XYZ file of C-alpha atoms in Angstrom:
425
model
C 6.654 -32.148 7.510
C 3.885 -31.866 4.939
C 4.648 -35.332 3.563
C 3.393 -37.224 6.609
C 0.789 -39.806 5.716
C -0.152 -41.354 9.041
C -2.714 -39.813 11.373
C -1.899 -40.207 15.050
C -5.285 -39.506 16.566
C -5.750 -40.939 20.033
C -9.414 -41.305 20.859
C -10.417 -41.133 24.483
C -13.970 -42.327 25.115
C -15.569 -41.115 28.328
C -18.537 -43.236 29.342
C -21.100 -43.093 32.116
C -20.978 -45.830 34.730
C -23.738 -48.403 34.253
C -25.286 -47.687 37.657
C -25.713 -43.965 37.017
C -28.501 -42.282 35.039
C -27.765 -38.904 33.478
C -30.156 -36.795 31.416
C -29.079 -34.569 28.547
C -31.137 -32.452 26.166
C -29.907 -32.363 22.552
C -31.439 -30.037 19.982
C -30.434 -31.530 16.627
C -31.003 -29.345 13.582
C -29.595 -28.249 10.247
C -27.627 -25.029 10.469
C -25.471 -22.918 8.160
C -21.897 -22.820 9.454
C -19.131 -20.622 8.032
C -15.458 -21.500 8.433
C -12.578 -19.872 6.547
C -14.912 -17.977 4.211
C -16.965 -21.034 3.175
C -20.542 -21.676 4.299
C -22.162 -25.093 4.330
C -25.238 -26.684 5.895
C -24.636 -29.374 8.486
C -26.266 -31.162 11.377
C -25.558 -29.419 14.682
C -26.188 -30.414 18.287
C -27.312 -27.547 20.524
C -26.102 -25.131 17.856
C -22.602 -26.592 17.749
C -20.653 -28.825 15.418
C -17.990 -30.831 17.297
C -15.465 -30.941 14.457
C -12.929 -28.196 13.720
C -11.597 -27.165 10.334
C -8.151 -25.787 9.661
C -6.762 -24.255 6.507
C -3.948 -26.397 5.119
C -1.805 -23.395 4.194
C 1.229 -23.299 6.498
C 0.963 -19.556 7.046
C -2.661 -18.621 7.636
C -3.755 -16.302 10.404
C -7.348 -15.139 10.430
C -7.834 -11.812 12.131
C -10.910 -9.812 13.044
C -10.683 -6.232 14.225
C -13.359 -4.462 16.254
C -13.270 -0.869 17.463
C -13.891 -0.708 21.199
C -13.326 2.987 21.871
C -11.028 2.205 24.792
C -13.417 -0.130 26.566
C -14.763 -3.673 26.287
C -18.011 -2.723 24.531
C -17.995 -3.665 20.880
C -19.171 -1.107 18.322
C -18.119 -0.684 14.705
C -16.418 -3.645 13.068
C -13.298 -3.184 10.981
C -11.646 -5.647 8.653
C -8.431 -5.863 6.660
C -8.318 -7.696 3.374
C -6.647 -10.719 1.872
C -7.037 -14.343 0.843
C -6.311 -17.638 2.648
C -2.571 -17.865 3.103
C -1.675 -14.365 4.285
C -3.394 -12.429 7.023
C -7.026 -12.286 5.985
C -10.634 -11.776 6.946
C -13.593 -13.535 5.345
C -15.439 -10.329 4.465
C -12.355 -8.886 2.818
C -11.870 -7.734 -0.734
C -8.933 -9.289 -2.529
C -5.300 -8.255 -2.439
C -5.262 -5.104 -0.287
C -4.385 -6.654 3.095
C -5.145 -3.430 4.972
C -6.599 -2.634 8.369
C -7.628 1.023 8.493
C -7.513 2.574 11.962
C -7.940 5.997 13.561
C -5.623 7.657 16.094
C -6.459 7.472 19.782
C -8.695 4.402 19.520
C -8.581 0.910 21.016
C -9.319 -2.062 18.769
C -10.001 -5.675 19.663
C -8.124 -8.102 17.396
C -9.092 -11.766 17.397
C -6.207 -13.771 15.963
C -6.615 -17.392 14.869
C -3.757 -19.571 13.709
C -5.389 -21.558 10.903
C -2.154 -23.219 9.791
C -2.071 -27.003 9.836
C 1.241 -27.590 11.580
C 3.301 -24.435 12.094
C 3.250 -22.327 15.223
C 3.336 -18.672 14.184
C 4.893 -15.461 15.488
C 2.764 -12.321 14.979
C 3.697 -8.672 15.476
C 2.673 -5.151 14.412
C 5.499 -2.693 13.821
C 5.868 0.048 16.471
C 2.787 -1.106 18.403
C 2.270 -2.959 21.674
C -0.530 -5.519 22.034
C -2.376 -6.270 25.279
C -3.267 -9.963 25.517
C -6.659 -10.367 27.211
C -8.057 -13.734 26.092
C -6.792 -17.113 24.924
C -8.969 -19.842 23.379
C -12.090 -17.868 24.398
C -10.971 -17.828 28.057
C -10.247 -14.542 29.866
C -6.685 -14.327 31.175
C -4.613 -11.923 33.253
C -3.778 -9.144 30.737
C -0.181 -8.433 29.791
C 1.582 -6.361 27.155
C 3.781 -7.758 24.405
C 5.152 -6.725 21.023
C 5.006 -10.264 19.614
C 2.612 -13.213 19.982
C 3.125 -16.922 19.422
C 0.133 -19.061 18.397
C -0.010 -22.833 17.931
C -2.242 -24.251 15.171
C -5.885 -23.857 16.111
C -5.168 -21.458 18.958
C -7.028 -18.162 19.226
C -5.826 -15.062 21.044
C -7.686 -11.798 21.637
C -5.622 -8.635 22.036
C -6.293 -4.932 22.465
C -4.489 -2.680 20.007
C -4.254 0.940 21.170
C -3.445 3.234 18.262
C -1.161 6.249 18.456
C -2.679 9.444 19.831
C -1.957 11.376 16.620
C -1.660 10.337 13.002
C 1.980 9.215 12.628
C 2.308 9.999 8.937
C 3.328 6.390 8.304
C 1.905 2.907 7.859
C 2.932 -0.276 9.655
C 3.272 -3.916 8.659
C 1.455 -6.693 10.558
C 3.678 -9.723 10.025
C 3.630 -13.450 10.787
C 6.081 -16.271 10.182
C 6.630 -19.809 11.499
C 8.354 -20.911 14.671
C 10.247 -23.972 13.499
C 12.152 -26.535 15.565
C 12.175 -29.638 13.361
C 14.507 -30.708 10.589
C 11.905 -31.212 7.879
C 10.998 -28.981 4.976
C 8.902 -25.933 5.837
C 7.846 -22.610 4.389
C 9.976 -19.939 6.069
C 8.411 -16.954 4.311
C 6.873 -14.013 6.144
C 3.300 -12.905 5.439
C 2.025 -9.425 6.113
C -0.896 -7.021 6.166
C -0.801 -3.239 6.513
C -2.018 -1.214 9.493
C -3.060 2.038 7.836
C -3.662 5.361 9.593
C -3.687 7.484 6.476
C -4.455 6.495 2.897
C -2.084 9.110 1.461
C 0.461 7.776 -0.971
C 4.239 7.555 -0.526
C 4.116 7.235 3.261
C 6.977 5.364 4.965
C 6.219 1.739 5.877
C 7.678 0.345 9.094
C 8.369 -3.356 9.583
C 8.275 -5.273 12.887
C 11.225 -7.256 14.169
C 10.063 -10.852 14.601
C 11.910 -13.462 16.674
C 14.207 -15.843 14.813
C 12.628 -18.949 13.312
C 13.886 -21.164 16.152
C 13.643 -18.738 19.091
C 12.558 -21.241 21.738
C 13.562 -18.823 24.508
C 10.953 -16.276 23.406
C 8.269 -18.954 23.042
C 8.989 -20.224 26.552
C 8.933 -16.760 28.107
C 5.676 -15.894 26.334
C 4.024 -19.154 27.418
C 5.061 -18.603 31.031
C 3.258 -15.246 31.077
C -0.129 -16.809 30.321
C -2.221 -17.052 33.490
C -5.905 -17.584 34.234
C -7.799 -14.811 36.026
C -8.497 -17.222 38.907
C -11.085 -14.843 40.339
C -14.424 -15.452 42.033
C -16.187 -14.659 38.755
C -13.746 -16.587 36.583
C -12.287 -19.349 38.792
C -9.524 -21.705 37.711
C -11.152 -25.039 38.510
C -8.033 -27.098 37.978
C -8.382 -30.661 39.349
C -6.280 -31.220 42.473
C -7.144 -34.845 43.180
C -6.110 -36.949 40.169
C -7.789 -40.269 39.337
C -5.712 -41.143 36.267
C -2.057 -40.334 35.553
C -0.997 -40.636 31.904
C 2.440 -40.265 30.351
C 2.571 -40.006 26.559
C 5.657 -39.767 24.403
C 5.029 -37.879 21.161
C 7.257 -37.651 18.135
C 8.230 -38.916 14.734
C 9.248 -42.433 13.781
C 9.187 -44.421 10.563
C 7.027 -46.976 8.781
C 7.815 -49.097 5.718
C 7.052 -47.337 2.471
C 4.062 -48.679 0.544
C 4.924 -50.899 -2.375
C 5.701 -49.077 -5.636
C 5.762 -45.699 -3.866
C 8.545 -43.250 -3.020
C 8.794 -41.996 0.571
C 10.825 -39.152 2.087
C 11.796 -40.778 5.383
C 15.231 -42.161 6.313
C 16.450 -44.962 4.021
C 13.329 -44.741 1.868
C 10.875 -45.190 4.758
C 7.945 -42.898 5.407
C 7.579 -40.570 8.381
C 5.060 -41.711 10.982
C 3.876 -39.615 13.907
C 3.049 -41.598 17.033
C 2.002 -41.459 20.667
C 3.633 -44.046 22.947
C 4.951 -45.536 19.687
C 1.416 -46.172 18.389
C 0.512 -44.603 15.059
C -3.241 -44.348 14.567
C -4.979 -46.391 11.866
C -8.323 -44.941 10.822
C -11.140 -47.519 11.042
C -13.884 -48.013 8.493
C -16.572 -48.051 11.212
C -17.472 -45.047 13.395
C -15.754 -45.510 16.761
C -18.458 -43.991 18.951
C -21.171 -45.927 17.144
C -19.360 -49.229 17.637
C -18.710 -48.408 21.301
C -22.332 -47.441 21.953
C -23.761 -50.513 20.216
C -21.372 -52.895 21.972
C -19.879 -53.990 18.645
C -16.385 -52.628 19.055
C -14.605 -55.972 18.732
C -12.535 -55.882 15.591
C -13.022 -52.120 15.225
C -10.662 -50.871 17.924
C -8.673 -52.005 20.929
C -9.540 -50.333 24.280
C -6.009 -50.911 25.593
C -4.045 -47.829 24.614
C -0.914 -47.763 26.828
C -0.961 -45.243 29.684
C 2.822 -44.878 29.328
C 5.535 -46.029 26.892
C 6.059 -49.768 26.726
C 9.811 -49.202 26.306
C 11.563 -46.533 28.353
C 14.634 -44.727 27.014
C 16.388 -41.365 27.214
C 13.676 -39.500 25.338
C 15.665 -36.355 24.560
C 19.097 -37.983 24.360
C 20.606 -40.309 21.800
C 17.755 -41.885 19.815
C 17.232 -45.669 19.735
C 18.430 -47.639 16.728
C 14.951 -48.934 15.920
C 12.806 -46.032 14.661
C 9.829 -48.070 13.477
C 6.445 -47.432 15.104
C 3.583 -49.821 15.717
C 0.242 -49.245 14.019
C -3.246 -49.748 15.387
C -6.658 -48.355 16.237
C -6.356 -48.112 19.998
C -8.521 -46.140 22.426
C -8.461 -45.310 26.091
C -11.826 -45.598 27.867
C -12.274 -43.355 30.891
C -15.146 -43.422 33.397
C -17.326 -40.322 33.349
C -15.960 -37.411 35.424
C -12.457 -38.873 35.723
C -9.818 -36.316 36.743
C -6.859 -36.779 34.427
C -3.262 -35.601 34.505
C -1.502 -36.050 31.173
C 2.218 -35.439 30.666
C 3.315 -35.239 27.027
C 7.013 -35.810 26.368
C 8.746 -34.879 23.116
C 11.195 -37.466 21.771
C 14.381 -37.227 19.709
C 13.858 -40.385 17.647
C 14.077 -38.424 14.383
C 15.048 -35.136 15.996
C 13.293 -33.048 18.628
C 10.628 -30.566 17.559
C 7.612 -28.741 18.922
C 4.347 -30.678 18.559
C 1.083 -28.714 18.629
C -1.661 -30.875 20.104
C -5.401 -30.466 20.597
C -7.807 -32.169 23.001
C -11.058 -32.241 21.089
C -14.193 -31.350 23.044
C -12.378 -30.165 26.175
C -10.500 -27.313 27.743
C -7.565 -28.234 29.931
C -5.223 -26.526 32.378
C -1.524 -26.264 31.530
C 0.001 -26.881 34.963
C 3.659 -27.286 34.025
C 6.247 -27.547 31.281
C 9.991 -27.836 30.922
C 12.902 -29.101 28.862
C 14.680 -32.426 28.894
C 13.057 -35.552 30.307
C 10.118 -35.187 32.671
C 11.024 -36.109 36.268
C 7.940 -37.550 38.037
C 9.609 -37.080 41.432
C 10.691 -33.440 41.129
C 8.695 -31.685 38.405
C 5.193 -32.033 39.975
C 6.433 -29.962 42.923
C 6.696 -26.995 40.537
C 3.218 -27.342 39.003
C 1.027 -24.228 38.991
C -2.289 -25.259 40.540
C -3.383 -21.713 41.431
C -3.836 -19.834 38.144
C -2.739 -22.075 35.247
C -3.803 -21.068 31.735
C -6.862 -22.878 30.360
C -6.596 -23.929 26.695
C -7.778 -26.491 24.150
C -4.559 -26.556 22.095
C -0.964 -26.600 23.324
C 2.474 -26.935 21.828
C 4.716 -29.555 23.417
C 8.115 -27.825 23.829
C 10.866 -28.950 21.497
C 13.023 -31.376 23.448
C 10.796 -31.010 26.479
C 7.444 -31.824 28.066
C 4.143 -30.264 29.084
C 1.673 -31.358 31.785
C -2.074 -30.739 31.528
C -5.042 -31.553 33.749
C -8.701 -31.923 32.809
C -11.921 -33.571 33.880
C -13.547 -36.101 31.499
C -17.058 -34.717 31.926
C -18.114 -34.429 28.288
C -19.874 -37.723 27.487
C -19.063 -39.231 24.137
C -15.976 -39.216 21.994
C -13.097 -36.848 22.218
C -9.792 -36.817 20.462
C -6.174 -36.059 21.131
C -4.763 -34.798 17.853
C -1.235 -33.912 16.762
C -1.540 -31.439 13.903
C 1.449 -32.995 12.196
C -0.888 -35.235 10.243
C -4.497 -34.554 11.152
C -7.043 -36.070 8.792
C -10.678 -35.212 8.214
C -12.290 -37.893 10.358
C -15.807 -38.632 9.138
C -16.996 -39.846 12.539
C -16.596 -36.489 14.312
């Protein structure tokens, strides 16, 4: 779906009630920040830059390997080489794609899906990975031979090497999980896990799931659980102030004059939420909100649910056109929100990776078909749900998340189908 031209960013502005006074300390300074092997100087707030950068290559996984010696304490750092596109590390030398390991050791691998749209499978031949962290949040560990990562997601795993040198090398491979009907790159990228640098050793390949293996993705996702301990509690909101229901998917817009578009009947693809496709303003949204000059810049009336109900995963409606606008949803500070995101079949069902900028959220439920507000909430996990900042909406299904709007300022809900570099981050 690389030809999409319309960003579908939904901006949710959390503000402090007029009667309340809250004090915050911001240390604003210039700082060198490195992302995807490039360093630049930028203004940071308390050492952080709120924007996130993603490599546009459809098959990019960044990986960092650290020897742990069987325990959580970090010691020597190891890297394997490559360039953006395949598996790579920023300190790597070109074109070797190798991670050199020793027998009987435990290594910490930090995997980042830096692709723009594709969810990616990842596996190392003949090795089992222990998943210990997701999106910088500790989780209940579990073993797996294959991972699935949505764009922007990070996963930390322990890799325990074989007790003796196996006299062989092993491929680390990644390829897309694809559910849509559009054009995509279905190639497999790889690096080499090397025990011994001797030549002519056999090279084993992992068996990755099929490109559309939704069953594996579902089973993997269901295994992700928060620690929910006294030290690392799962503070999922139980009392909800705001219930939101968003349909997400692809529709169409008229093609610009004198241009050729790839959508049905010469239209262009348009991603939308509740049938609204985002139009980027020329004025910074937060600035206009803060100064009370938002009139004409954006509308604060983004719909909390679809204006027109239909069988979302059944036969699509005849009219596939979306509306366009710069619409926001304004939430009072500290609002507890439950958001259900429903995939639609307007131009075919597919998985949609989505990111809530500036927030972590709890994934309390997901399923296939149309969300049932009377039955499905009874099955929500409110005890130890996984905490994330990026989630993939199941193809032909739905996902429910909960979060608290306690980060004052501007945050964004972004579908990576067509994310743009927004200057007002």
